[in-house]
mmCIF file of C-alpha atoms in Angstrom:
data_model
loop_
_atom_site.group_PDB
_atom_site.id
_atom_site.type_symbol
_atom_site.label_atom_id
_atom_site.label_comp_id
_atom_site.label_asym_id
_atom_site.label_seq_id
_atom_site.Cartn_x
_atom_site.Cartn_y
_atom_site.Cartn_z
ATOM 1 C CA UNK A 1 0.000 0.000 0.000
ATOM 2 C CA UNK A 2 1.203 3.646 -0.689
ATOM 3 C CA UNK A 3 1.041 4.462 2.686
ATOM 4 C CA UNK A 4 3.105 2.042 3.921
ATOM 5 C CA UNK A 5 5.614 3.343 1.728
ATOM 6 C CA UNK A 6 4.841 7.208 2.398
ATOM 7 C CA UNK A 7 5.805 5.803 5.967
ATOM 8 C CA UNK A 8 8.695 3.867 4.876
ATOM 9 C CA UNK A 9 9.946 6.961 2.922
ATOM 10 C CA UNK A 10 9.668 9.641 5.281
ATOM 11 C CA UNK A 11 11.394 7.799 7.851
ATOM 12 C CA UNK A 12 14.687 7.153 5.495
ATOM 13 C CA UNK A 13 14.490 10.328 4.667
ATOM 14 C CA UNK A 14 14.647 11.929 8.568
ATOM 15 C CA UNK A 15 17.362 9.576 9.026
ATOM 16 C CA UNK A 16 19.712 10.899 6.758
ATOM 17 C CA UNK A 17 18.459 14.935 7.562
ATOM 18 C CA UNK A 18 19.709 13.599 10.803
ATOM 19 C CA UNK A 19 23.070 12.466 9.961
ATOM 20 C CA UNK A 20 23.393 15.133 7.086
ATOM 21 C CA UNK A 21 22.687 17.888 9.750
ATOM 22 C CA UNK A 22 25.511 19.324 11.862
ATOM 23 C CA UNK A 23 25.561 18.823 15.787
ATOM 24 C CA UNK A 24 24.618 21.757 17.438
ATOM 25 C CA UNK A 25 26.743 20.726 20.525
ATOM 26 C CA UNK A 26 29.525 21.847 18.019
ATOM 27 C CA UNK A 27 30.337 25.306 17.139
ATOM 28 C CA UNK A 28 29.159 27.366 15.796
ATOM 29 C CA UNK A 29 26.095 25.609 17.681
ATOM 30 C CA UNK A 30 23.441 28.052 17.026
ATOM 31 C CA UNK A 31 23.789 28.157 13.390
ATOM 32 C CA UNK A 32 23.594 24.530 13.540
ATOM 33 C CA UNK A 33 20.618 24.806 15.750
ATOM 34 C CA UNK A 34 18.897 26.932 13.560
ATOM 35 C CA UNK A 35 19.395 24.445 10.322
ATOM 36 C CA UNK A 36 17.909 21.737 12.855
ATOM 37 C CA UNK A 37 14.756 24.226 13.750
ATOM 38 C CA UNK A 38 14.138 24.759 9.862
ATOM 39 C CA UNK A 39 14.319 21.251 8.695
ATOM 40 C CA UNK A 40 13.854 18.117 11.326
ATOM 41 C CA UNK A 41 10.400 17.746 13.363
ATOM 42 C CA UNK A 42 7.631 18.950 10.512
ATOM 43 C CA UNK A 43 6.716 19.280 7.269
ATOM 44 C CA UNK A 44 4.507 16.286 4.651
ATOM 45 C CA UNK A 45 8.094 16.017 2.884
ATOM 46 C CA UNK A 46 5.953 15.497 -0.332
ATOM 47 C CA UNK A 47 9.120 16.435 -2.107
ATOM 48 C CA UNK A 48 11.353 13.659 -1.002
ATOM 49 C CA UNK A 49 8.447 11.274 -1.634
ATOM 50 C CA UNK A 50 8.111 12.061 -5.042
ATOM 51 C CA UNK A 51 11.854 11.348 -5.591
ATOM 52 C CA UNK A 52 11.099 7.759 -3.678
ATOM 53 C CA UNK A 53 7.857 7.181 -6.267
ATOM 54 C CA UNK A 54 9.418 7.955 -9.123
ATOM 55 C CA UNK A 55 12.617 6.250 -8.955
ATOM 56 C CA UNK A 56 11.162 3.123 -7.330
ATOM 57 C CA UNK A 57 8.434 3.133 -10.529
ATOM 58 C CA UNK A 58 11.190 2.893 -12.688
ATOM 59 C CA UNK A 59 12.931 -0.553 -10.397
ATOM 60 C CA UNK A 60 15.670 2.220 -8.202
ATOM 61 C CA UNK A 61 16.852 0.614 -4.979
ATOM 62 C CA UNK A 62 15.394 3.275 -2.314
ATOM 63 C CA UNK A 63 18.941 3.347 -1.395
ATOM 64 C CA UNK A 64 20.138 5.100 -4.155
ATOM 65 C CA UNK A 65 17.470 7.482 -3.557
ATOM 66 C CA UNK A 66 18.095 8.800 -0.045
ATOM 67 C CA UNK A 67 20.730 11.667 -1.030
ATOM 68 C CA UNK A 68 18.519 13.371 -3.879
ATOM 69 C CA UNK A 69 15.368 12.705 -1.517
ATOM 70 C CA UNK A 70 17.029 14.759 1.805
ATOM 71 C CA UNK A 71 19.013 17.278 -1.064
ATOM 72 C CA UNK A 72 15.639 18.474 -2.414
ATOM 73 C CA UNK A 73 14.143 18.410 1.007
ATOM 74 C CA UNK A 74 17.062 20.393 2.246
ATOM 75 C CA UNK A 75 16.893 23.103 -0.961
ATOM 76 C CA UNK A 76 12.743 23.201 0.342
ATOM 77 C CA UNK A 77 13.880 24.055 4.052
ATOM 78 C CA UNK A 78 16.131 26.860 2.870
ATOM 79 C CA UNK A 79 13.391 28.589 0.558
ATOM 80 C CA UNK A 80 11.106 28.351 3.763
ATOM 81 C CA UNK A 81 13.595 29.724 6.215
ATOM 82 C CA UNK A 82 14.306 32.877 3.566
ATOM 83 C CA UNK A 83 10.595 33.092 2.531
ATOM 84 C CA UNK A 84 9.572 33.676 6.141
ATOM 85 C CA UNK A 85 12.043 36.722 7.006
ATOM 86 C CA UNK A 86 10.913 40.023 7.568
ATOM 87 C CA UNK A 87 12.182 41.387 4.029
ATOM 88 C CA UNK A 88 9.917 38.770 2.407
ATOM 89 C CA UNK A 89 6.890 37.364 3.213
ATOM 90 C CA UNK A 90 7.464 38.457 6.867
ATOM 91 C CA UNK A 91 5.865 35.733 9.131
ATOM 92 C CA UNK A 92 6.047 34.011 12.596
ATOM 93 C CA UNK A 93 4.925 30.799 11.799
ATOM 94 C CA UNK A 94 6.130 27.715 10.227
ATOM 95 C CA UNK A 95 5.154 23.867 10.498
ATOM 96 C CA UNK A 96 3.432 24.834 13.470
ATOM 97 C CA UNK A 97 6.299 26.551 15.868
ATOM 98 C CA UNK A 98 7.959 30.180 15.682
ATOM 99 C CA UNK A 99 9.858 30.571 12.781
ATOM 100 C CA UNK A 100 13.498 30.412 12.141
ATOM 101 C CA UNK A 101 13.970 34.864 12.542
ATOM 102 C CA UNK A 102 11.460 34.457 15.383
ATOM 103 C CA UNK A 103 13.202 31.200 17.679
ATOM 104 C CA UNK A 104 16.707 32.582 16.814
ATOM 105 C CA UNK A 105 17.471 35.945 14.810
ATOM 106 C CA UNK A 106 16.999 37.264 11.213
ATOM 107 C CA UNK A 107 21.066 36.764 10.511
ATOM 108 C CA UNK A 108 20.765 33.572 12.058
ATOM 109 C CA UNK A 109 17.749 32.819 10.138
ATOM 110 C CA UNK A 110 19.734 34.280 6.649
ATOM 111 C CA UNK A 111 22.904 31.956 7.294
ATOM 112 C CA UNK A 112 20.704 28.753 8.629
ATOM 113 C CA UNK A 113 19.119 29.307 5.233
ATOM 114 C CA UNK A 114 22.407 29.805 3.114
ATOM 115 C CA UNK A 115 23.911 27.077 5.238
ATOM 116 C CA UNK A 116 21.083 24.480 4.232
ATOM 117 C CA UNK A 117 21.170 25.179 0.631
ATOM 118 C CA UNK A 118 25.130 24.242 0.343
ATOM 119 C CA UNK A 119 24.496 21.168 2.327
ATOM 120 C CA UNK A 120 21.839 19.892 -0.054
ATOM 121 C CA UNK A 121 24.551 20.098 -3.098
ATOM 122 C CA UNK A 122 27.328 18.625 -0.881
ATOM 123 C CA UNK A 123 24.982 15.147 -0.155
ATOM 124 C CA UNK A 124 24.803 14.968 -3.755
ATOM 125 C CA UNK A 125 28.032 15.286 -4.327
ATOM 126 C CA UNK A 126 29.381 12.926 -1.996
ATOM 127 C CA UNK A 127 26.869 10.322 -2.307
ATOM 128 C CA UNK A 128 27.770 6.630 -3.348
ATOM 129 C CA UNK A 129 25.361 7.106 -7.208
ATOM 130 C CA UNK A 130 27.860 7.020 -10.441
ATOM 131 C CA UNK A 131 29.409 10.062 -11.427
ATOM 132 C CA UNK A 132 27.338 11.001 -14.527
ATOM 133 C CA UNK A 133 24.178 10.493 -12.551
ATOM 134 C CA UNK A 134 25.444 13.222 -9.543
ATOM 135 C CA UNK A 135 26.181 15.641 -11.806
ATOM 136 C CA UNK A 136 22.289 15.160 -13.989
ATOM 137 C CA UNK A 137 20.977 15.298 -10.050
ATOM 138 C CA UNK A 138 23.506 18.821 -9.435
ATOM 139 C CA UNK A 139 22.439 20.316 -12.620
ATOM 140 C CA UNK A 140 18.475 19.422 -12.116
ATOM 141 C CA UNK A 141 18.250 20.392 -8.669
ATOM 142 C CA UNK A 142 20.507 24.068 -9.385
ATOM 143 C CA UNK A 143 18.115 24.786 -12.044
ATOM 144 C CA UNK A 144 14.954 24.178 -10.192
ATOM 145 C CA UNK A 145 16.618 26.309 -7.607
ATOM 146 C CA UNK A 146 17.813 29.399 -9.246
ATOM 147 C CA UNK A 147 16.479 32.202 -11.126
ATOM 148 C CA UNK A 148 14.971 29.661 -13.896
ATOM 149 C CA UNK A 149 13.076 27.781 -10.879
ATOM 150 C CA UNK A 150 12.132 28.874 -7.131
ATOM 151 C CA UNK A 151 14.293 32.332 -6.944
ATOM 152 C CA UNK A 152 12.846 33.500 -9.902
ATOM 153 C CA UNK A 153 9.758 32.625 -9.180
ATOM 154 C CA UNK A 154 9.635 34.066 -5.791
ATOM 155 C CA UNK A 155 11.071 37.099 -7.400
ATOM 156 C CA UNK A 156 7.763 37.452 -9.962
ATOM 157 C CA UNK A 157 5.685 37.232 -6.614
ATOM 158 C CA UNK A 158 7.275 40.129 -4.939
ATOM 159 C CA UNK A 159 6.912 41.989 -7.747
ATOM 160 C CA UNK A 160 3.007 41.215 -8.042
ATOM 161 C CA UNK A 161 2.147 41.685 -4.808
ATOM 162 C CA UNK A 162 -0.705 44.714 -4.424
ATOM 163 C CA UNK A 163 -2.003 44.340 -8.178
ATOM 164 C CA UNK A 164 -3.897 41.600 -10.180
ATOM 165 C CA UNK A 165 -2.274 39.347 -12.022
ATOM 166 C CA UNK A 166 -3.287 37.654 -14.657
ATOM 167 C CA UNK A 167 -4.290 33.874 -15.142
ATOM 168 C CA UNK A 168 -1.185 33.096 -17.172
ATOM 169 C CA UNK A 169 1.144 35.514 -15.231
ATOM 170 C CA UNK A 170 -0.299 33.787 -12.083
ATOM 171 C CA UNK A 171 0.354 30.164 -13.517
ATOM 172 C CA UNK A 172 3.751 30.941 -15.082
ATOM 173 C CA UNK A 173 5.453 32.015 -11.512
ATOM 174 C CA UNK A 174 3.921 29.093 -9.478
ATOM 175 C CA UNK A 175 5.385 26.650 -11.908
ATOM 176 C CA UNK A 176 9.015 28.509 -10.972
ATOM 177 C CA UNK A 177 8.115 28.946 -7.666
ATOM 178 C CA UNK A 178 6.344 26.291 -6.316
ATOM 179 C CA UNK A 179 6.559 23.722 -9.598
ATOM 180 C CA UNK A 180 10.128 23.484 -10.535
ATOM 181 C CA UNK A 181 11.702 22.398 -7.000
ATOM 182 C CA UNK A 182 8.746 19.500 -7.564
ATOM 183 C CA UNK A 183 9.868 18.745 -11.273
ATOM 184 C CA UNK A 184 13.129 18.550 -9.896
ATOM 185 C CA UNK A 185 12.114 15.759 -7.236
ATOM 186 C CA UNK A 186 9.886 13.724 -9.908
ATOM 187 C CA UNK A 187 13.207 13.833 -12.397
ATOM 188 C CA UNK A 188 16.068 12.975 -10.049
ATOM 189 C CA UNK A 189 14.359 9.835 -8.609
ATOM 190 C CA UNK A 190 13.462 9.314 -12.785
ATOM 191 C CA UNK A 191 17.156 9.715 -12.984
ATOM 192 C CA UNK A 192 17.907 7.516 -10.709
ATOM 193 C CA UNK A 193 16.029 5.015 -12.274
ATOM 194 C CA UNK A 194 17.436 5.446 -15.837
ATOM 195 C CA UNK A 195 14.952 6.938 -17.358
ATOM 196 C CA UNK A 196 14.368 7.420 -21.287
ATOM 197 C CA UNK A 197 13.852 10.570 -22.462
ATOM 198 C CA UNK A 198 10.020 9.455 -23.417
ATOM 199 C CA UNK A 199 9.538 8.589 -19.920
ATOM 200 C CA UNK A 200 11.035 11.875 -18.366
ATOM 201 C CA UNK A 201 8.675 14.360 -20.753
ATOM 202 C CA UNK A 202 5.635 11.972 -19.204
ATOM 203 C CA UNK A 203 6.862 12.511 -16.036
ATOM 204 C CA UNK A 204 7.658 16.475 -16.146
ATOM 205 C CA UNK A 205 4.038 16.538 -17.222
ATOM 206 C CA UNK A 206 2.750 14.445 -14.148
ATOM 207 C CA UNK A 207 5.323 16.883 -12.090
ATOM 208 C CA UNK A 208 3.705 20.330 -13.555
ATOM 209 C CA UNK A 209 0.173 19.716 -12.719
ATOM 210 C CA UNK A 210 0.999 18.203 -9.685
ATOM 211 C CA UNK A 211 2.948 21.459 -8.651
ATOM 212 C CA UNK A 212 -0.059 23.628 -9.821
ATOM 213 C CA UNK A 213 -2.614 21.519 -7.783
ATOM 214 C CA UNK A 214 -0.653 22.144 -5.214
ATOM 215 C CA UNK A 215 -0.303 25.393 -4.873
ATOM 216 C CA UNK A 216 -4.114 25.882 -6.160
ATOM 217 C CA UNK A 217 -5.398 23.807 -2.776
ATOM 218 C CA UNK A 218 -2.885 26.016 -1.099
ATOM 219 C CA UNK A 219 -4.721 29.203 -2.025
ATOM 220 C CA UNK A 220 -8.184 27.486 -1.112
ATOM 221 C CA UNK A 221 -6.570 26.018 2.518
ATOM 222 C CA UNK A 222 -5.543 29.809 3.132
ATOM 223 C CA UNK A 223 -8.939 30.822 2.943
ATOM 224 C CA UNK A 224 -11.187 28.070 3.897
ATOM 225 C CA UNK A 225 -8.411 26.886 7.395
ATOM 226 C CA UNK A 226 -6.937 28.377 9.909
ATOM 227 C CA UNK A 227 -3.732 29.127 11.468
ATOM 228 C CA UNK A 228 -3.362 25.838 13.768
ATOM 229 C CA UNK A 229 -4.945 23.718 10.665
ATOM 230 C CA UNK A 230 -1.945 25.067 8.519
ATOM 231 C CA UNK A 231 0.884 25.500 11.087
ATOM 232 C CA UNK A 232 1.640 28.908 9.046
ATOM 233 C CA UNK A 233 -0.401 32.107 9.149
ATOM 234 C CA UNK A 234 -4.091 31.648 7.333
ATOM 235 C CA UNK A 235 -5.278 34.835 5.481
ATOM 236 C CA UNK A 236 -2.391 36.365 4.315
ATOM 237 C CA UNK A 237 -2.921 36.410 0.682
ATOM 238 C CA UNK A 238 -5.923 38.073 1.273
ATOM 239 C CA UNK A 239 -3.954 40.439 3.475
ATOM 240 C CA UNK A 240 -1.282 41.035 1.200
ATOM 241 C CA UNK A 241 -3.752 41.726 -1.508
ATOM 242 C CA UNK A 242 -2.015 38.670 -3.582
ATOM 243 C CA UNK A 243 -3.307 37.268 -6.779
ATOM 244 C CA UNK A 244 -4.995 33.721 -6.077
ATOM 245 C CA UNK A 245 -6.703 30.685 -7.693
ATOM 246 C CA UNK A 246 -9.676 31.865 -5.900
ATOM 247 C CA UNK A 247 -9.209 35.272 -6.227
ATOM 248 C CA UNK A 248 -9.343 34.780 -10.343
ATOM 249 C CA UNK A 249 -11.564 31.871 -10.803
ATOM 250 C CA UNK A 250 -13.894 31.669 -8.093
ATOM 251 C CA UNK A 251 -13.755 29.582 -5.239
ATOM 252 C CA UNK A 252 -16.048 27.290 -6.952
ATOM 253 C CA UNK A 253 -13.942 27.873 -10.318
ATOM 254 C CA UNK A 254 -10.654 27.139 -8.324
ATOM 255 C CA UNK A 255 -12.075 23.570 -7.382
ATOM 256 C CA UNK A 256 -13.201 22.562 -10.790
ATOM 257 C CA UNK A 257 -9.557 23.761 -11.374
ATOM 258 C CA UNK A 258 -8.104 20.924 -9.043
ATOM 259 C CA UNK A 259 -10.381 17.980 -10.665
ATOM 260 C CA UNK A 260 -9.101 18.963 -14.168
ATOM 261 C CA UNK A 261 -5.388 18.994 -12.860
ATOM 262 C CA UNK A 262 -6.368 15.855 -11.009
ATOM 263 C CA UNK A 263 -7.818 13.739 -14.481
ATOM 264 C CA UNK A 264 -4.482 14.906 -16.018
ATOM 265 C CA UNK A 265 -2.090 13.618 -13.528
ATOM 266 C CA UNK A 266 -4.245 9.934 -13.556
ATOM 267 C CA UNK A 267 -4.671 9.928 -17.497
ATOM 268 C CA UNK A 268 -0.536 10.636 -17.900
ATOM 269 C CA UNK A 269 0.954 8.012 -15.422
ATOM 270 C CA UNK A 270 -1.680 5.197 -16.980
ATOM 271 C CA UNK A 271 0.777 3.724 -18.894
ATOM 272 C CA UNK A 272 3.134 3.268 -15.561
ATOM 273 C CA UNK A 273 0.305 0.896 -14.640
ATOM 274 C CA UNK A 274 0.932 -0.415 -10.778
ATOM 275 C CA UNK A 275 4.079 0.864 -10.968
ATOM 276 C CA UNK A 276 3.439 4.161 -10.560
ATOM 277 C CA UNK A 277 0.822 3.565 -7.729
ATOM 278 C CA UNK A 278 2.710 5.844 -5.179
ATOM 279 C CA UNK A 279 2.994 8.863 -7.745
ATOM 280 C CA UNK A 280 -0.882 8.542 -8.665
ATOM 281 C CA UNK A 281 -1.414 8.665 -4.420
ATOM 282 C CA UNK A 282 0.930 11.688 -3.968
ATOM 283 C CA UNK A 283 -1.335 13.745 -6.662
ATOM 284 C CA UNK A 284 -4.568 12.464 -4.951
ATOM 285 C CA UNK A 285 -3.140 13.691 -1.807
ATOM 286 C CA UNK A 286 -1.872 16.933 -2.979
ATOM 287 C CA UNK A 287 -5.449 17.732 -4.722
ATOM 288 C CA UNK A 288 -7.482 16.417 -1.066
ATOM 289 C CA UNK A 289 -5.143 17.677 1.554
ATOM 290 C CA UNK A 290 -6.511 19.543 4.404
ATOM 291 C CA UNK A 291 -3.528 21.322 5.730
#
C-alpha cells in the first residue's frame, strides 16, 4: 500500500536529515541549531516522496534514492527559512512553531538558510550514485533552484504583490516557484532510475500539474483553514492583496480547477500501470489535503 511506503519513505528520509545535519553541541552551535529548527520535526516532505515514487516506478533501490530525496528536502527548508524573514513574506509561523527569525534571529535565520542550501549540493556530491548520474541530479536540482526555478519565481511574486495578475502571469510564476523544485524531485528519482527521455517528458508533465494543484489547494486552505490547521499564518494572501486561484476563478472555479489537474495527472501516469501507484497517491493527496 502507498502508505506504507509514504511511511517507509519519510522515515529514510529523517534519518539521513539527521546524519546530514551538523551537531549543534559543536560550534558554531546556534547556526547549527537553527538548520535543525528549519528542517527536522515537521513538514509532509511530499518532495522527497516524489523522488522515492518515481525512482522506485522505474525498479531504483530506495537506497540510491536517499541523497537526492534529503538534497531536495534540504533546498525546500532553505526557501522556507528565507521566505519567512521580515524582508519577504514576513511571518512568525512555520510547520506549526515560531519561525526560524522568530526562535533565533533574522542573521541567524539568513545563514541557517544559506547554510542548508550548500548542504543539499554537498549530499549529492558525496553520495555513493555514479558520477554522470550526480552531476544530472547537481544540474536538475541548481536549475529548479535558481532564477529559472524557485528564486525566480519568488522574485515574480514580490513583484506582483498589491495588483492583479493575470491567469497566465499567475500560472507561469507558481510553476518557478512552487513547480520546478517539484519537477526537480519527480526527475532525479526518474534519474535515478534510468529513465528514457520518453519517460522523463511523461513525467515532467505528471510533475507540472501536480505542482499547480498544489499550490491551487494552497490558495483554497488559506482561505477556507486556519492558522493551527496550517501551522503557518491563514489569510495572508488576502492580506497582502495577492493574486490567487480563488481570487481569479472563483472559489467554486478554483475547485473545478483541481479535478481537471487531477484527471491529467491519472490519465498521464496510466501507462506506468501499478508501478506508478505511489505517484498517482501523492497527486490524490496533494489535490485532497486539508492542511
Amino acid at each position: 500500500m502507498a502508505s506504507e511506503a509514504f511511511a517507509r519513505w519519510t522515515a529514510r528520509t529523517e534519518a539521513t536529515l539527521e546524519r546530514l545535519l551538523p551537531d549543534p553541541g559543536s560550534e558554531p552551535s546556534r547556526l547549527h541549531a537553527a538548520m535543525r529548527h528549519a528542517t527536522l520535526g515537521g513538514g509532509k516532505r511530499m518532495r522527497p516522496l516524489l523522488v522515492y515514487a518515481a525512482g522506485v516506478a522505474l525498479g531504483t533501490d530506495e537506497s540510491l534514492l536517499d541523497a537526492p530525496a534529503a538534497a531536495v528536502e534540504l533546498v525546500h527548508a532553505y526557501s522556507l527559512v528565507h521566505d519567512d524573514l521580515p524582508a519577504m513574506d514576513d511571518d512568525d509561523l512555520r510547520r506549526g512553531q515560531p519561525t526560524v527569525h522568530v526562535a533565533f534571529d533574522e542573521a541567524t535565520a539568513i545563514l541557517a538558510g544559506d547554510a542548508l542550501q550548500t548542504l543539499a549540493f554537498a549530499a549529492l556530491a558525496a553520495s555513493d550514485a555514479p558520477a554522470q548520474l550526480r552531476i544530472d541530479w547537481v544540474g536538475t536540482l541548481a536549475g529548479a533552484s535558481g532564477v529559472a526555478g524557485m528564486c525566480g519565481g519568488q522574485a515574480l511574486d514580490i513583484d506582483a504583490t498589491g495588483r492583479t495578475q493575470e491567469l497566465q502571469q499567475l500560472q507561469h510564476m507558481h510553476a518557478l516557484k512552487t513547480g520546478a523544485l517539484i519537477r526537480a524531485a519527480v526527475r532525479m528519482g526518474a534519474l535515478g532510475g534510468g529513465a528514457d527521455a520518453g519517460t522523463l517528458a511523461r513525467l515532467d508533465v505528471f510533475a507540472s500539474a501536480l505542482g499547480l494543484a498544489f499550490q491551487v489547494r494552497d490558495d483554497l486552505l488559506d482561505i477556507e483553514a486556519s492558522s493551527a490547521q496550517l501551522g503557518k499564518t491563514a489569510g495572508k494572501d488576502v492580506a497582502q492583496a495577492k493574486s490567487t486561484y480563488p481570487a481569479l476563478l472563483g472559489m467554486e472555479g478554483a475547485r473545478a480547477k483541481l479535478e481537471e489537474l487531477a484527471t491529467a495527472m491519472r490519465d498521464v501516469l496510466a501507462p506506468l500501470g501499478e508501478r506508478g501507484a505511489a505517484l498517482v497517491a501523492l497527486g490524490e493527496l496533494a489535490v485532497k489535503r486539508s492542511h
